[in-house]
């Protein structure tokens, strides 16, 4: 069953018909959580959105009855379980779940070639836009989360390809990624390392200069320590940055870890286990792979233990930290609805996302992950509904019909069409949301709260009120002043 693209059900090479578009939407909504009960109200929300029609429950029962008959020949069942419905199938049947299992297995491999084989298999499962039949808020959130997970897998694939000596052929792709994601320090570091290994040291240093200026102009901050370390090692022509020579591809010497079956335990995060406290270490031994630090990470005593690993998180996690704990925090933020790269580097963007989560969870938005914040993240009870960029743009055009293109370009420059974009300045003041409203505008002029300022509807309407009062958009400049 495929949901990483248009919904399809196959029996061997044969497509199994599963009905019209709405019926297919019901199946896709269940398949996203295969082998888990989906409450009826949740299923209605997934398929019809926030305002289902009056006869939606009756229609849902009809669709489920038709789907049971259509799926019976392929051994997939849909049963009523308490307050909801459960689609029961083998774990590997649904491509989205197989993608996640293959990716976890790749990250557990110490051999970069074996990891590369597995991540290639995982990414090959994608056929197009996931959950393509659905356009509800739930589907938009899940789609964005899966896109971020795919982006993280593609970044891991680059690391493993570079560990196999393929930096030369990666240069065009890395240049495009660094330009498309100007605040992604992992992409910038990968590009720098590939340039340096290709004998282009000056261009690698220029990439760092551009990245540093972008971060300073947009976020008022410097690159995180990992990227600064790569820069310093390139600047001093550190010989340990020279990677392996390309080698001919070799067939797999052993089959991949059985997904969902026996085999070594799967551990999130590529490469050797991190040192105590969740930070990456460098020791002696053979180079195992290029991690998100983009430096050679070695561990003579590395190995997968059958014993449960200790909690990698220290008492507090903050800007500059790297490693397994940061990767866990980022993954939990994505689960909470805050799209972001999962790269194991606690930079300014991660700090911003943590602060947004803390505010939604009723905490002070410090941007530092203390024990209470980590427990709240792991509990998974705080979910944040973030509008995707296309919905933001649509609403901007509705509210500002006089000059829609100008407003969209302005907000793209101010906040990258990100409703929860929040910047804290050195004097302690902050700017909020799509239009980067100031503390004064939020609290005193528009009589709102900080959570309201991160609500896209409130933020857009507040900006409209400011525009109407002042007679134009001159109040905003981009890059934003201050």
CSV table of C-alpha atoms in Angstrom, one decimal:
chain,number,residue,atom,x,y,z
A,1,UNK,CA,0.0,0.0,0.0
A,2,UNK,CA,1.5,3.3,-1.0
A,3,UNK,CA,0.8,6.8,0.5
A,4,UNK,CA,4.1,8.4,-0.4
A,5,UNK,CA,2.5,9.7,-3.6
A,6,UNK,CA,-1.0,9.1,-4.9
A,7,UNK,CA,-2.7,6.3,-2.9
A,8,UNK,CA,-2.3,2.9,-4.5
A,9,UNK,CA,-2.8,-0.7,-3.4
A,10,UNK,CA,-1.0,-3.5,-5.3
A,11,UNK,CA,-1.1,-7.2,-5.3
A,12,UNK,CA,2.1,-8.2,-6.9
A,13,UNK,CA,2.3,-6.0,-10.1
A,14,UNK,CA,-1.5,-5.6,-10.2
A,15,UNK,CA,-3.2,-2.5,-9.0
A,16,UNK,CA,-6.2,-3.2,-6.7
A,17,UNK,CA,-9.1,-0.8,-7.3
A,18,UNK,CA,-10.2,0.8,-4.0
A,19,UNK,CA,-12.9,3.2,-5.2
A,20,UNK,CA,-13.5,6.9,-5.8
A,21,UNK,CA,-11.5,9.9,-4.4
A,22,UNK,CA,-13.3,10.3,-1.1
A,23,UNK,CA,-13.2,6.6,-0.4
A,24,UNK,CA,-9.5,6.5,-1.2
A,25,UNK,CA,-9.0,9.4,1.2
A,26,UNK,CA,-10.5,7.4,4.0
A,27,UNK,CA,-8.0,4.5,3.3
A,28,UNK,CA,-5.1,6.9,3.1
A,29,UNK,CA,-6.1,8.4,6.5
A,30,UNK,CA,-6.1,5.0,8.1
A,31,UNK,CA,-3.0,3.8,6.4
A,32,UNK,CA,-1.0,6.7,7.8
A,33,UNK,CA,-1.5,5.1,11.2
A,34,UNK,CA,-1.7,1.4,10.2
A,35,UNK,CA,-2.1,-1.0,13.1
A,36,UNK,CA,-3.3,1.8,15.4
A,37,UNK,CA,-6.8,2.8,16.3
A,38,UNK,CA,-7.9,6.1,14.7
A,39,UNK,CA,-10.9,7.6,16.6
A,40,UNK,CA,-14.0,8.2,14.5
A,41,UNK,CA,-13.9,12.0,15.2
A,42,UNK,CA,-10.2,12.0,14.2
A,43,UNK,CA,-11.0,10.1,11.0
A,44,UNK,CA,-13.7,12.6,10.1
A,45,UNK,CA,-11.3,15.5,10.7
A,46,UNK,CA,-8.6,13.8,8.6
A,47,UNK,CA,-10.9,13.3,5.6
A,48,UNK,CA,-13.3,16.2,5.7
A,49,UNK,CA,-11.5,18.8,7.8
A,50,UNK,CA,-12.8,21.0,10.6
A,51,UNK,CA,-16.4,21.2,9.3
A,52,UNK,CA,-17.5,17.8,8.0
A,53,UNK,CA,-21.0,17.6,6.3
A,54,UNK,CA,-23.9,16.5,8.4
A,55,UNK,CA,-24.0,13.0,6.8
A,56,UNK,CA,-20.3,12.4,7.0
A,57,UNK,CA,-20.6,9.7,9.7
A,58,UNK,CA,-23.1,7.7,7.5
A,59,UNK,CA,-20.9,8.2,4.4
A,60,UNK,CA,-17.9,7.0,6.4
A,61,UNK,CA,-19.5,3.8,7.4
A,62,UNK,CA,-20.4,3.2,3.7
A,63,UNK,CA,-16.9,3.8,2.5
A,64,UNK,CA,-15.4,1.5,5.2
A,65,UNK,CA,-17.8,-1.3,4.1
A,66,UNK,CA,-16.7,-0.9,0.5
A,67,UNK,CA,-13.1,-0.8,1.5
A,68,UNK,CA,-13.3,-4.0,3.5
A,69,UNK,CA,-14.6,-5.9,0.5
A,70,UNK,CA,-11.9,-4.3,-1.8
A,71,UNK,CA,-9.0,-5.1,0.6
A,72,UNK,CA,-10.1,-8.7,1.5
A,73,UNK,CA,-8.1,-10.3,-1.4
A,74,UNK,CA,-4.9,-8.7,-0.3
A,75,UNK,CA,-5.2,-9.7,3.4
A,76,UNK,CA,-5.8,-6.1,4.8
A,77,UNK,CA,-8.6,-5.8,7.3
A,78,UNK,CA,-10.5,-2.8,8.8
A,79,UNK,CA,-12.2,-3.4,12.1
A,80,UNK,CA,-14.1,-1.4,14.6
A,81,UNK,CA,-12.1,-1.0,17.8
A,82,UNK,CA,-13.7,0.9,20.7
A,83,UNK,CA,-14.2,4.5,19.6
A,84,UNK,CA,-12.5,4.1,16.3
A,85,UNK,CA,-11.2,2.0,13.4
A,86,UNK,CA,-8.1,0.0,12.9
A,87,UNK,CA,-6.4,-0.9,9.6
A,88,UNK,CA,-4.5,-4.2,10.3
A,89,UNK,CA,-1.7,-5.2,8.0
A,90,UNK,CA,1.9,-6.4,8.1
A,91,UNK,CA,4.2,-3.5,9.2
A,92,UNK,CA,6.1,-3.5,5.9
A,93,UNK,CA,2.9,-3.2,3.8
A,94,UNK,CA,2.6,0.6,4.0
A,95,UNK,CA,5.5,2.4,2.2
A,96,UNK,CA,5.6,5.3,4.8
A,97,UNK,CA,6.2,2.9,7.6
A,98,UNK,CA,8.8,1.0,5.6
A,99,UNK,CA,10.5,4.2,4.8
A,100,UNK,CA,10.9,5.0,8.5
A,101,UNK,CA,12.2,1.5,9.3
A,102,UNK,CA,14.7,1.5,6.5
A,103,UNK,CA,16.0,4.9,7.5
A,104,UNK,CA,16.4,3.8,11.2
A,105,UNK,CA,18.3,0.7,10.0
A,106,UNK,CA,20.6,2.8,7.8
A,107,UNK,CA,21.4,5.0,10.8
A,108,UNK,CA,22.3,2.0,12.9
A,109,UNK,CA,25.0,0.8,10.3
A,110,UNK,CA,28.6,1.6,10.9
A,111,UNK,CA,29.6,0.9,7.4
A,112,UNK,CA,28.7,3.9,5.2
A,113,UNK,CA,28.3,1.8,2.0
A,114,UNK,CA,25.7,-0.5,3.8
A,115,UNK,CA,24.0,2.6,5.2
A,116,UNK,CA,23.9,4.2,1.8
A,117,UNK,CA,22.3,1.1,0.3
A,118,UNK,CA,19.5,1.2,2.9
A,119,UNK,CA,18.8,4.9,2.6
A,120,UNK,CA,18.7,4.6,-1.2
A,121,UNK,CA,16.0,1.9,-0.8
A,122,UNK,CA,14.1,4.1,1.6
A,123,UNK,CA,14.1,7.2,-0.6
A,124,UNK,CA,13.2,5.1,-3.6
A,125,UNK,CA,9.8,4.5,-2.0
A,126,UNK,CA,8.7,8.1,-2.6
A,127,UNK,CA,6.6,8.5,-5.8
A,128,UNK,CA,5.4,12.0,-5.4
A,129,UNK,CA,3.4,14.2,-3.0
A,130,UNK,CA,2.4,12.1,0.1
A,131,UNK,CA,-1.2,11.7,1.0
A,132,UNK,CA,-2.0,13.4,-2.4
A,133,UNK,CA,-5.8,12.7,-2.1
A,134,UNK,CA,-6.1,14.8,1.1
A,135,UNK,CA,-6.0,18.6,1.5
A,136,UNK,CA,-7.2,18.9,5.1
A,137,UNK,CA,-5.2,20.6,7.9
A,138,UNK,CA,-4.3,17.2,9.3
A,139,UNK,CA,-2.9,16.0,5.9
A,140,UNK,CA,-1.0,19.3,5.5
A,141,UNK,CA,0.7,18.8,8.9
A,142,UNK,CA,1.6,15.1,8.2
A,143,UNK,CA,2.8,15.9,4.7
A,144,UNK,CA,5.1,18.6,6.0
A,145,UNK,CA,6.5,16.4,8.7
A,146,UNK,CA,7.2,13.6,6.2
A,147,UNK,CA,8.8,16.1,3.9
A,148,UNK,CA,11.2,17.2,6.7
A,149,UNK,CA,12.0,13.5,7.4
A,150,UNK,CA,12.7,12.9,3.8
A,151,UNK,CA,15.0,16.0,3.7
A,152,UNK,CA,16.9,14.6,6.7
A,153,UNK,CA,17.3,11.3,5.0
A,154,UNK,CA,18.6,13.0,1.9
A,155,UNK,CA,21.2,14.9,4.0
A,156,UNK,CA,22.2,11.6,5.6
A,157,UNK,CA,22.6,10.1,2.2
A,158,UNK,CA,25.0,12.9,1.3
A,159,UNK,CA,27.1,12.2,4.4
A,160,UNK,CA,27.3,8.6,3.5
A,161,UNK,CA,28.2,9.3,-0.2
A,162,UNK,CA,30.9,11.6,0.9
A,163,UNK,CA,32.2,9.0,3.3
A,164,UNK,CA,32.5,6.7,0.3
A,165,UNK,CA,34.6,9.3,-1.5
A,166,UNK,CA,32.0,10.7,-3.9
A,167,UNK,CA,32.4,14.4,-3.0
A,168,UNK,CA,33.2,15.4,-6.6
A,169,UNK,CA,30.0,14.2,-8.1
A,170,UNK,CA,28.0,15.8,-5.3
A,171,UNK,CA,29.2,19.3,-5.9
A,172,UNK,CA,26.3,20.5,-8.1
A,173,UNK,CA,23.7,19.0,-5.8
A,174,UNK,CA,25.3,20.5,-2.7
A,175,UNK,CA,25.6,24.0,-4.3
A,176,UNK,CA,21.8,23.9,-5.1
A,177,UNK,CA,20.9,22.7,-1.6
A,178,UNK,CA,23.0,25.4,0.1
A,179,UNK,CA,21.3,28.1,-2.1
A,180,UNK,CA,17.8,26.7,-1.6
A,181,UNK,CA,18.2,26.4,2.2
A,182,UNK,CA,20.3,29.5,3.2
A,183,UNK,CA,19.9,28.9,7.0
A,184,UNK,CA,20.7,25.2,6.9
A,185,UNK,CA,24.1,25.0,8.4
A,186,UNK,CA,24.4,21.3,7.7
A,187,UNK,CA,23.9,21.9,4.0
A,188,UNK,CA,26.5,24.7,4.1
A,189,UNK,CA,29.0,22.6,5.9
A,190,UNK,CA,28.6,19.7,3.5
A,191,UNK,CA,29.1,22.0,0.5
A,192,UNK,CA,32.2,23.5,2.2
A,193,UNK,CA,33.7,20.1,2.8
A,194,UNK,CA,33.0,18.8,-0.7
A,195,UNK,CA,34.6,22.0,-2.2
A,196,UNK,CA,37.7,21.6,0.1
A,197,UNK,CA,38.1,17.9,-0.8
A,198,UNK,CA,37.9,18.9,-4.5
A,199,UNK,CA,40.8,21.3,-4.1
A,200,UNK,CA,38.7,24.4,-4.0
A,201,UNK,CA,39.6,25.8,-0.6
A,202,UNK,CA,38.9,29.5,-1.5
A,203,UNK,CA,35.4,28.6,-2.6
A,204,UNK,CA,34.8,26.7,0.6
A,205,UNK,CA,35.8,29.7,2.7
A,206,UNK,CA,33.6,31.9,0.5
A,207,UNK,CA,30.6,29.6,1.2
A,208,UNK,CA,31.2,30.1,5.0
A,209,UNK,CA,31.4,33.9,4.6
A,210,UNK,CA,28.0,33.9,2.8
A,211,UNK,CA,26.4,31.7,5.4
A,212,UNK,CA,27.7,33.8,8.3
A,213,UNK,CA,26.4,37.0,6.7
A,214,UNK,CA,23.0,35.5,6.1
A,215,UNK,CA,22.7,34.3,9.7
A,216,UNK,CA,23.8,37.7,11.0
A,217,UNK,CA,21.5,39.7,8.8
A,218,UNK,CA,18.3,37.5,9.3
A,219,UNK,CA,18.8,36.1,12.9
A,220,UNK,CA,21.4,38.4,14.4
A,221,UNK,CA,23.6,35.4,15.3
A,222,UNK,CA,26.8,33.6,14.3
A,223,UNK,CA,27.1,30.1,12.9
A,224,UNK,CA,26.9,27.3,15.5
A,225,UNK,CA,30.2,25.8,16.8
A,226,UNK,CA,30.2,22.8,14.5
A,227,UNK,CA,30.2,24.9,11.3
A,228,UNK,CA,32.8,27.3,12.8
A,229,UNK,CA,35.0,24.2,13.5
A,230,UNK,CA,34.8,23.0,9.9
A,231,UNK,CA,35.6,26.6,8.7
A,232,UNK,CA,38.7,26.7,11.0
A,233,UNK,CA,39.9,23.4,9.9
A,234,UNK,CA,39.5,24.3,6.2
A,235,UNK,CA,41.3,27.6,6.9
A,236,UNK,CA,44.3,25.8,8.4
A,237,UNK,CA,44.2,23.1,5.7
A,238,UNK,CA,43.7,20.4,8.3
A,239,UNK,CA,44.9,17.2,6.6
A,240,UNK,CA,42.4,15.0,8.5
A,241,UNK,CA,39.6,16.6,6.4
A,242,UNK,CA,40.8,14.9,3.3
A,243,UNK,CA,38.3,12.1,2.6
A,244,UNK,CA,38.6,8.7,1.1
A,245,UNK,CA,39.2,8.2,-2.6
A,246,UNK,CA,36.2,7.1,-4.7
A,247,UNK,CA,36.0,3.3,-4.9
A,248,UNK,CA,34.0,1.1,-7.2
A,249,UNK,CA,30.6,0.1,-5.9
A,250,UNK,CA,30.5,-3.3,-4.4
A,251,UNK,CA,27.5,-5.5,-3.9
A,252,UNK,CA,26.1,-5.9,-0.4
A,253,UNK,CA,28.1,-8.4,1.6
A,254,UNK,CA,25.2,-9.0,4.0
A,255,UNK,CA,21.5,-8.5,3.7
A,256,UNK,CA,20.0,-5.4,5.4
A,257,UNK,CA,18.8,-5.8,9.0
A,258,UNK,CA,15.4,-7.5,8.9
A,259,UNK,CA,12.9,-4.8,9.3
A,260,UNK,CA,10.8,-5.5,12.4
A,261,UNK,CA,12.6,-8.8,12.9
A,262,UNK,CA,15.7,-10.2,14.5
A,263,UNK,CA,19.0,-8.4,14.2
A,264,UNK,CA,21.1,-5.8,16.0
A,265,UNK,CA,19.1,-3.1,17.8
A,266,UNK,CA,18.2,-0.1,15.7
A,267,UNK,CA,19.5,3.2,17.1
A,268,UNK,CA,18.6,6.6,15.8
A,269,UNK,CA,21.5,8.7,14.5
A,270,UNK,CA,24.2,7.7,12.2
A,271,UNK,CA,27.7,6.6,13.2
A,272,UNK,CA,29.1,5.6,16.6
A,273,UNK,CA,27.3,6.2,19.8
A,274,UNK,CA,27.9,9.7,21.2
A,275,UNK,CA,29.9,10.4,24.2
A,276,UNK,CA,28.3,10.9,27.6
A,277,UNK,CA,26.0,14.0,27.6
A,278,UNK,CA,24.9,13.5,24.0
A,279,UNK,CA,27.8,15.4,22.4
A,280,UNK,CA,29.9,13.9,19.6
A,281,UNK,CA,33.5,13.0,20.4
A,282,UNK,CA,36.6,12.4,18.4
A,283,UNK,CA,39.0,9.6,19.4
A,284,UNK,CA,41.3,7.1,17.6
A,285,UNK,CA,40.5,4.4,15.2
A,286,UNK,CA,39.1,4.0,11.7
A,287,UNK,CA,36.9,6.7,10.2
A,288,UNK,CA,33.4,5.2,10.3
A,289,UNK,CA,31.4,7.9,8.4
A,290,UNK,CA,30.9,11.6,8.0
A,291,UNK,CA,28.4,12.9,10.5
A,292,UNK,CA,26.5,16.1,10.7
A,293,UNK,CA,29.6,17.8,12.2
A,294,UNK,CA,31.2,17.1,8.8
A,295,UNK,CA,34.4,16.2,10.6
A,296,UNK,CA,36.0,12.7,10.9
A,297,UNK,CA,34.3,11.1,13.8
A,298,UNK,CA,36.0,8.0,15.1
A,299,UNK,CA,35.6,5.7,18.1
A,300,UNK,CA,37.8,2.7,18.7
A,301,UNK,CA,35.4,1.4,21.3
A,302,UNK,CA,32.3,2.0,19.2
A,303,UNK,CA,29.8,-0.8,18.8
A,304,UNK,CA,26.1,-1.6,19.2
A,305,UNK,CA,25.3,-3.0,22.6
A,306,UNK,CA,22.3,-5.1,23.3
A,307,UNK,CA,21.8,-3.3,26.6
A,308,UNK,CA,19.5,-0.2,26.5
A,309,UNK,CA,21.6,2.9,26.0
A,310,UNK,CA,21.6,5.6,28.8
A,311,UNK,CA,19.6,8.7,28.3
A,312,UNK,CA,21.8,10.9,26.1
A,313,UNK,CA,20.4,14.2,27.4
A,314,UNK,CA,22.2,16.2,30.0
A,315,UNK,CA,20.5,18.5,32.5
A,316,UNK,CA,20.2,21.3,29.9
A,317,UNK,CA,20.6,21.5,26.2
A,318,UNK,CA,21.4,24.8,24.5
A,319,UNK,CA,22.9,26.6,21.6
A,320,UNK,CA,26.2,25.0,20.5
A,321,UNK,CA,25.4,21.5,21.7
A,322,UNK,CA,25.5,18.7,19.1
A,323,UNK,CA,24.7,14.9,19.1
A,324,UNK,CA,22.1,12.4,19.8
A,325,UNK,CA,20.2,14.5,22.4
A,326,UNK,CA,19.9,17.4,20.1
A,327,UNK,CA,18.7,15.1,17.3
A,328,UNK,CA,16.0,13.7,19.7
A,329,UNK,CA,14.9,17.2,20.6
A,330,UNK,CA,14.6,18.1,17.0
A,331,UNK,CA,12.7,15.0,16.1
A,332,UNK,CA,10.3,15.6,19.0
A,333,UNK,CA,9.8,19.2,17.8
A,334,UNK,CA,8.9,17.9,14.3
A,335,UNK,CA,6.4,15.5,16.0
A,336,UNK,CA,4.9,18.4,17.8
A,337,UNK,CA,4.2,20.1,14.5
A,338,UNK,CA,7.3,22.4,14.1
A,339,UNK,CA,8.9,21.6,10.8
A,340,UNK,CA,12.7,21.8,10.9
A,341,UNK,CA,15.9,19.9,9.9
A,342,UNK,CA,16.9,17.0,12.1
A,343,UNK,CA,20.6,17.4,12.0
A,344,UNK,CA,21.8,17.0,15.6
A,345,UNK,CA,23.1,20.6,15.7
A,346,UNK,CA,21.6,23.0,18.2
A,347,UNK,CA,21.8,26.3,16.3
A,348,UNK,CA,19.7,29.4,16.3
A,349,UNK,CA,16.9,27.8,14.3
A,350,UNK,CA,16.5,25.0,16.8
A,351,UNK,CA,16.6,27.5,19.7
A,352,UNK,CA,13.8,29.4,18.1
A,353,UNK,CA,11.7,26.3,17.6
A,354,UNK,CA,12.3,25.3,21.3
A,355,UNK,CA,11.1,28.7,22.5
A,356,UNK,CA,7.9,28.4,20.4
A,357,UNK,CA,7.2,25.0,21.8
A,358,UNK,CA,7.8,26.2,25.4
A,359,UNK,CA,5.3,29.1,24.9
A,360,UNK,CA,2.7,26.7,23.6
A,361,UNK,CA,3.4,24.3,26.5
A,362,UNK,CA,2.9,27.1,29.0
A,363,UNK,CA,6.5,27.7,29.8
A,364,UNK,CA,8.9,30.6,29.5
A,365,UNK,CA,10.3,30.8,26.0
A,366,UNK,CA,13.9,30.6,26.9
A,367,UNK,CA,15.0,28.4,24.0
A,368,UNK,CA,17.0,26.2,26.5
A,369,UNK,CA,15.8,22.6,26.9
A,370,UNK,CA,15.7,22.0,30.6
A,371,UNK,CA,14.2,18.9,32.3
A,372,UNK,CA,10.6,20.2,32.2
A,373,UNK,CA,10.9,21.0,28.5
A,374,UNK,CA,12.3,17.6,27.7
A,375,UNK,CA,9.6,15.8,29.6
A,376,UNK,CA,6.9,17.9,27.8
A,377,UNK,CA,8.5,17.1,24.4
A,378,UNK,CA,8.6,13.4,25.2
A,379,UNK,CA,5.1,13.3,26.5
A,380,UNK,CA,3.8,14.4,23.1
A,381,UNK,CA,0.7,16.1,24.4
A,382,UNK,CA,1.5,19.6,23.0
A,383,UNK,CA,0.7,19.8,19.3
A,384,UNK,CA,1.1,23.0,17.3
A,385,UNK,CA,-0.9,23.6,14.2
A,386,UNK,CA,1.4,25.5,11.8
A,387,UNK,CA,0.1,26.7,8.5
A,388,UNK,CA,2.1,25.6,5.5
A,389,UNK,CA,3.5,28.3,3.3
A,390,UNK,CA,0.9,27.8,0.6
A,391,UNK,CA,-1.9,28.4,3.0
A,392,UNK,CA,-0.1,31.5,4.4
A,393,UNK,CA,0.3,32.9,0.9
A,394,UNK,CA,-3.4,32.2,0.1
A,395,UNK,CA,-4.6,34.1,3.2
A,396,UNK,CA,-2.2,37.0,2.6
A,397,UNK,CA,-3.7,37.5,-0.8
A,398,UNK,CA,-7.2,37.4,0.6
A,399,UNK,CA,-6.5,40.0,3.3
A,400,UNK,CA,-4.4,42.3,1.2
A,401,UNK,CA,-6.2,42.2,-2.2
A,402,UNK,CA,-4.9,45.7,-3.2
A,403,UNK,CA,-1.2,44.6,-3.4
A,404,UNK,CA,-1.0,40.9,-2.9
A,405,UNK,CA,2.3,40.2,-4.6
A,406,UNK,CA,4.1,42.9,-2.7
A,407,UNK,CA,2.7,41.7,0.6
A,408,UNK,CA,3.7,38.1,-0.1
A,409,UNK,CA,7.2,39.1,-1.0
A,410,UNK,CA,7.4,41.3,2.1
A,411,UNK,CA,6.4,38.4,4.4
A,412,UNK,CA,8.6,36.0,2.6
A,413,UNK,CA,11.5,38.3,3.4
A,414,UNK,CA,10.4,39.0,7.0
A,415,UNK,CA,9.6,35.5,8.2
A,416,UNK,CA,10.0,33.1,5.2
A,417,UNK,CA,6.2,32.7,5.3
A,418,UNK,CA,6.7,30.8,8.6
A,419,UNK,CA,3.9,31.7,11.1
A,420,UNK,CA,6.0,30.9,14.2
A,421,UNK,CA,9.1,32.8,13.2
A,422,UNK,CA,10.3,34.6,16.3
A,423,UNK,CA,13.5,36.5,16.8
A,424,UNK,CA,14.9,37.6,20.2
A,425,UNK,CA,17.3,40.5,20.1
A,426,UNK,CA,20.3,41.4,22.4
A,427,UNK,CA,18.2,43.9,24.4
A,428,UNK,CA,15.6,41.2,25.2
A,429,UNK,CA,12.9,42.4,22.9
A,430,UNK,CA,11.3,40.1,20.4
A,431,UNK,CA,9.5,40.2,17.0
A,432,UNK,CA,6.7,37.8,16.3
A,433,UNK,CA,5.1,35.8,13.5
A,434,UNK,CA,4.6,36.4,9.9
A,435,UNK,CA,4.8,40.2,10.0
A,436,UNK,CA,7.5,40.3,12.8
A,437,UNK,CA,5.3,42.4,15.0
A,438,UNK,CA,7.2,44.0,17.9
A,439,UNK,CA,6.4,43.4,21.6
A,440,UNK,CA,4.7,46.8,21.8
A,441,UNK,CA,2.5,46.2,18.7
A,442,UNK,CA,1.4,42.8,20.0
A,443,UNK,CA,0.6,43.8,23.6
A,444,UNK,CA,-0.2,47.5,23.7
A,445,UNK,CA,-1.4,48.4,20.2
A,446,UNK,CA,-3.3,45.2,19.2
A,447,UNK,CA,-4.1,44.0,22.7
A,448,UNK,CA,-2.9,40.5,22.1
A,449,UNK,CA,-0.7,38.0,23.7
A,450,UNK,CA,2.5,36.3,22.5
A,451,UNK,CA,0.7,33.1,21.5
A,452,UNK,CA,-1.8,35.1,19.6
A,453,UNK,CA,1.1,36.8,17.7
A,454,UNK,CA,2.2,33.3,16.6
A,455,UNK,CA,-1.3,32.5,15.3
A,456,UNK,CA,-1.2,33.3,11.5
A,457,UNK,CA,-4.8,34.5,11.3
A,458,UNK,CA,-4.3,37.0,14.2
A,459,UNK,CA,-1.0,38.1,13.0
A,460,UNK,CA,-2.2,38.8,9.4
A,461,UNK,CA,-5.3,40.7,10.7
A,462,UNK,CA,-3.2,42.7,13.1
A,463,UNK,CA,-0.9,43.7,10.3
A,464,UNK,CA,-3.9,44.7,8.2
A,465,UNK,CA,-5.1,46.9,11.0
A,466,UNK,CA,-1.7,48.6,11.2
A,467,UNK,CA,-1.6,49.1,7.5
A,468,UNK,CA,-5.1,50.7,7.5
A,469,UNK,CA,-4.1,53.0,10.4
A,470,UNK,CA,-0.8,54.1,8.9
A,471,UNK,CA,-2.0,54.2,5.3
A,472,UNK,CA,0.5,51.7,3.8
A,473,UNK,CA,3.3,49.2,4.3
A,474,UNK,CA,6.0,51.7,5.1
A,475,UNK,CA,6.1,50.5,8.8
A,476,UNK,CA,7.9,47.3,7.5
A,477,UNK,CA,11.4,47.1,6.0
A,478,UNK,CA,13.2,44.0,4.9
A,479,UNK,CA,15.7,43.0,6.1
A,480,UNK,CA,13.8,44.1,9.3
A,481,UNK,CA,15.3,47.0,11.1
A,482,UNK,CA,16.9,46.3,14.5
